[in-house]
Short mmCIF file of C-alpha atoms in Angstrom, two decimals:
data_model
loop_
_atom_site.label_atom_id
_atom_site.label_comp_id
_atom_site.label_asym_id
_atom_site.label_seq_id
_atom_site.Cartn_x
_atom_site.Cartn_y
_atom_site.Cartn_z
CA MET A 1129 16.19 40.68 -40.06
CA GLU A 1130 13.07 38.15 -39.06
CA GLU A 1131 14.27 36.94 -34.84
CA PRO A 1132 13.66 32.76 -34.34
CA GLU A 1133 10.58 31.59 -33.29
CA PRO A 1134 10.71 30.77 -29.71
CA ALA A 1135 11.42 27.00 -29.44
CA GLU A 1136 9.21 25.08 -26.86
CA PRO A 1137 9.43 24.20 -23.60
CA ALA A 1138 12.34 21.62 -23.03
CA ALA A 1139 11.57 18.04 -20.87
CA PRO A 1140 13.18 18.63 -17.54
CA PRO A 1141 16.32 16.76 -17.12
CA PRO A 1142 16.22 12.93 -16.30
CA GLY A 1143 17.76 14.01 -12.22
CA LEU A 1144 16.36 13.26 -9.44
CA ARG A 1145 13.10 14.67 -11.18
CA SER A 1146 12.21 10.43 -12.45
CA LEU A 1147 12.76 9.20 -9.12
CA LEU A 1148 10.11 10.62 -7.87
CA PRO A 1149 6.13 9.08 -8.28
CA PRO A 1150 3.89 10.53 -11.10
CA ARG A 1151 1.75 12.99 -9.57
CA GLU A 1152 -1.78 11.31 -10.42
CA PHE A 1153 -0.73 8.41 -8.32
CA LEU A 1154 0.95 10.93 -5.74
CA CYS A 1155 -3.40 12.13 -6.28
CA SER A 1156 -4.83 8.71 -6.31
CA ARG A 1157 -6.32 7.04 -2.87
CA LYS A 1158 -4.04 4.28 -3.30
CA GLY A 1159 -0.39 6.48 -3.49
CA GLN A 1160 -2.30 9.11 -0.70
CA LEU A 1161 -2.64 5.90 1.46
CA LEU A 1162 1.03 4.36 0.66
CA LEU A 1163 2.52 8.03 1.12
CA ALA A 1164 0.81 8.50 4.79
CA GLU A 1165 1.35 4.95 5.89
CA SER A 1166 5.46 5.23 5.06
CA VAL A 1167 5.27 8.98 6.72
CA LEU A 1168 3.52 7.46 9.88
CA SER A 1169 5.93 4.19 10.54
CA PHE A 1170 8.73 6.60 9.98
CA ILE A 1171 7.18 8.97 13.27
CA ILE A 1172 6.80 6.46 14.72
CA PHE A 1173 10.43 4.74 14.64
CA ILE A 1174 12.03 8.23 15.51
CA CYS A 1175 9.55 8.47 18.60
CA TYR A 1176 10.37 4.10 19.07
CA ILE A 1177 14.26 4.95 18.85
CA ALA A 1178 14.05 8.32 21.27
CA SER A 1179 12.15 6.23 23.66
CA LEU A 1180 12.73 3.86 26.28
CA ALA A 1181 10.27 1.54 24.84
CA ALA A 1182 13.43 1.07 22.09
CA SER A 1183 12.27 -2.52 21.71
CA PHE A 1184 9.41 -1.08 19.91
CA MET A 1185 10.99 1.03 16.70
CA MET A 1186 11.51 -2.86 14.57
CA ALA A 1187 7.80 -3.12 13.62
CA PRO A 1188 8.27 0.27 12.72
CA LEU A 1189 11.12 0.17 10.72
CA LEU A 1190 9.43 -2.38 8.79
CA GLU A 1191 6.16 -1.48 8.25
CA PHE A 1192 7.97 2.28 6.85
CA LEU A 1193 10.20 -0.32 4.47
CA LEU A 1194 7.17 -2.16 3.35
CA ALA A 1195 5.22 1.09 3.06
CA LEU A 1196 8.11 2.54 1.43
CA PHE A 1197 8.76 -0.27 -2.05
CA LEU A 1198 5.12 -1.21 -2.23
CA PHE A 1199 4.96 2.71 -2.51
CA PHE A 1200 7.39 2.83 -5.61
CA ALA A 1201 6.29 -0.05 -6.83
CA TYR A 1202 2.62 0.84 -7.75
CA ALA A 1203 3.69 4.33 -8.03
CA SER A 1204 6.51 2.50 -11.60
CA LYS A 1205 3.74 -0.05 -12.30
CA LEU A 1206 5.86 -3.27 -10.64
CA ASN A 1207 2.01 -4.72 -10.37
CA GLU A 1208 1.46 -4.33 -13.97
CA LYS A 1209 5.55 -5.54 -14.87
CA PHE A 1210 4.97 -9.01 -12.17
CA LYS A 1211 2.32 -10.93 -12.50
CA GLY A 1212 3.52 -13.74 -10.94
CA LEU A 1213 3.17 -12.11 -7.71
CA TYR A 1214 -0.58 -11.46 -6.80
CA TRP A 1215 -0.31 -7.79 -5.54
CA PRO A 1216 -3.36 -7.07 -3.61
CA LEU A 1217 -3.38 -9.80 -1.53
CA THR A 1218 0.27 -9.25 -0.31
CA ASP A 1219 -1.38 -5.96 0.46
CA PHE A 1220 -4.01 -6.34 1.87
CA LEU A 1221 -2.38 -9.70 4.49
CA ARG A 1222 0.52 -6.15 4.91
CA CYS A 1223 -1.82 -3.96 6.08
CA VAL A 1224 -3.80 -6.22 8.75
CA THR A 1225 -0.27 -7.65 9.91
CA ALA A 1226 0.21 -3.29 10.14
CA ALA A 1227 -2.58 -2.45 11.91
CA ILE A 1228 -2.80 -5.62 14.67
CA ILE A 1229 0.77 -5.07 15.55
CA TYR A 1230 0.62 -1.67 15.70
CA PHE A 1231 -2.58 -1.03 17.72
CA ALA A 1232 -0.83 -4.19 20.25
CA ILE A 1233 2.68 -2.66 21.01
CA SER A 1234 0.37 0.94 20.51
CA ILE A 1235 -1.27 -0.48 23.64
CA ALA A 1236 2.18 -1.25 25.68
CA ALA A 1237 4.09 1.54 24.92
CA VAL A 1238 1.29 3.92 26.16
CA SER A 1239 0.31 2.14 29.12
CA LYS A 1240 3.70 1.11 30.00
CA TYR A 1241 6.54 3.08 29.11
CA ASN A 1242 5.78 7.11 30.74
CA ASP A 1243 7.38 8.90 28.32
CA GLY A 1244 6.65 11.88 26.21
CA ALA A 1245 8.29 9.73 22.75
CA SER A 1246 6.43 6.33 24.02
CA LYS A 1247 3.41 8.51 24.81
CA ALA A 1248 4.08 9.82 21.18
CA GLY A 1249 4.75 7.19 19.40
CA GLY A 1250 1.23 5.12 21.14
CA VAL A 1251 -0.31 7.96 20.00
CA PHE A 1252 0.92 7.66 16.47
CA GLY A 1253 0.41 4.42 16.20
CA PHE A 1254 -3.25 4.34 16.81
CA ILE A 1255 -2.84 6.86 13.79
CA ALA A 1256 -0.68 4.45 12.39
CA THR A 1257 -3.74 1.92 13.08
CA ILE A 1258 -6.61 3.95 12.11
CA VAL A 1259 -4.67 4.16 8.01
CA TYR A 1260 -4.28 0.93 7.83
CA ALA A 1261 -7.61 -0.26 8.59
CA ILE A 1262 -9.02 1.44 6.55
CA ASP A 1263 -6.64 0.79 3.76
CA PHE A 1264 -7.51 -2.82 4.43
CA TYR A 1265 -11.23 -1.80 4.17
CA ILE A 1266 -10.14 -0.73 0.43
CA THR A 1267 -8.38 -3.94 -0.60
CA PHE A 1268 -10.29 -6.04 0.85
CA ASN A 1269 -13.18 -4.59 -0.77
CA ASP A 1270 -11.05 -4.27 -4.29
CA LEU A 1271 -10.31 -8.24 -3.77
CA VAL A 1272 -14.15 -9.45 -3.43
CA THR A 1273 -14.86 -7.39 -6.70
CA PHE A 1274 -11.85 -9.16 -8.60
CA LEU A 1275 -12.69 -12.36 -7.04
CA LYS A 1276 -16.20 -12.28 -7.81
CA GLN A 1277 -15.61 -11.63 -11.19
CA GLY A 1278 -13.40 -14.47 -11.66
CA SER A 1279 -15.42 -16.73 -10.74
CA SER A 1280 -18.19 -16.13 -11.83
CA ASP A 1281 -16.72 -16.04 -15.08
CA SER A 1282 -15.08 -19.62 -14.42
CA SER A 1283 -18.58 -20.23 -14.31
CA GLU A 1284 -19.97 -18.82 -17.27
CA GLY A 1285 -16.55 -20.82 -19.19
CA ARG A 1286 -18.42 -24.29 -17.47
CA LYS A 1287 -21.85 -23.47 -18.12
CA SER A 1288 -20.77 -23.15 -22.48
CA GLU A 1289 -19.08 -26.16 -21.77
CA ASP A 1290 -21.63 -28.12 -20.41
CA GLU A 1291 -24.03 -27.03 -23.37
CA ASN A 1292 -21.38 -27.71 -25.69
CA SER A 1293 -20.75 -31.08 -25.10
CA ASP A 1294 -21.73 -34.03 -27.51
CA SER A 1295 -22.40 -36.36 -24.19
CA ASP A 1296 -24.91 -38.95 -23.79
CA SER A 1297 -25.00 -39.55 -19.56
CA ASP A 1298 -28.12 -37.66 -19.32
#
């Protein structure tokens, strides 16, 4: 009697696994930066809740939610589906404002409050400032490259239109 050939391994059921971002995105530079921003913002949020500097908890909470939204938006390729929103510029503005806000509240938390949780939130805030600054530097370089390509394409289009025109306005 012949033994049945083993079937190919079945794909995992589409449960919680479908919520996880693809491995390629997690290994990309953008994925790692957004993940680091989300984790740091959540840690800072927890530190400020447990400290005397509880008035600073709103900025890390908002940055955590924005970074988490962009993490899943880029992972699920929403940026390719919704073309109406200029995603790199939105991401650039988010990173610039986050770096400035984290730097300001970290200085205030470290210098004004004496409890350990405020100091820890301030130190993590300085680390987050560096991560956001790296992200906006990379995003800015991508923006400049994109804008240079767009301006050279439009200037070439204008040159060809000028050459092909039959006007006698010399």
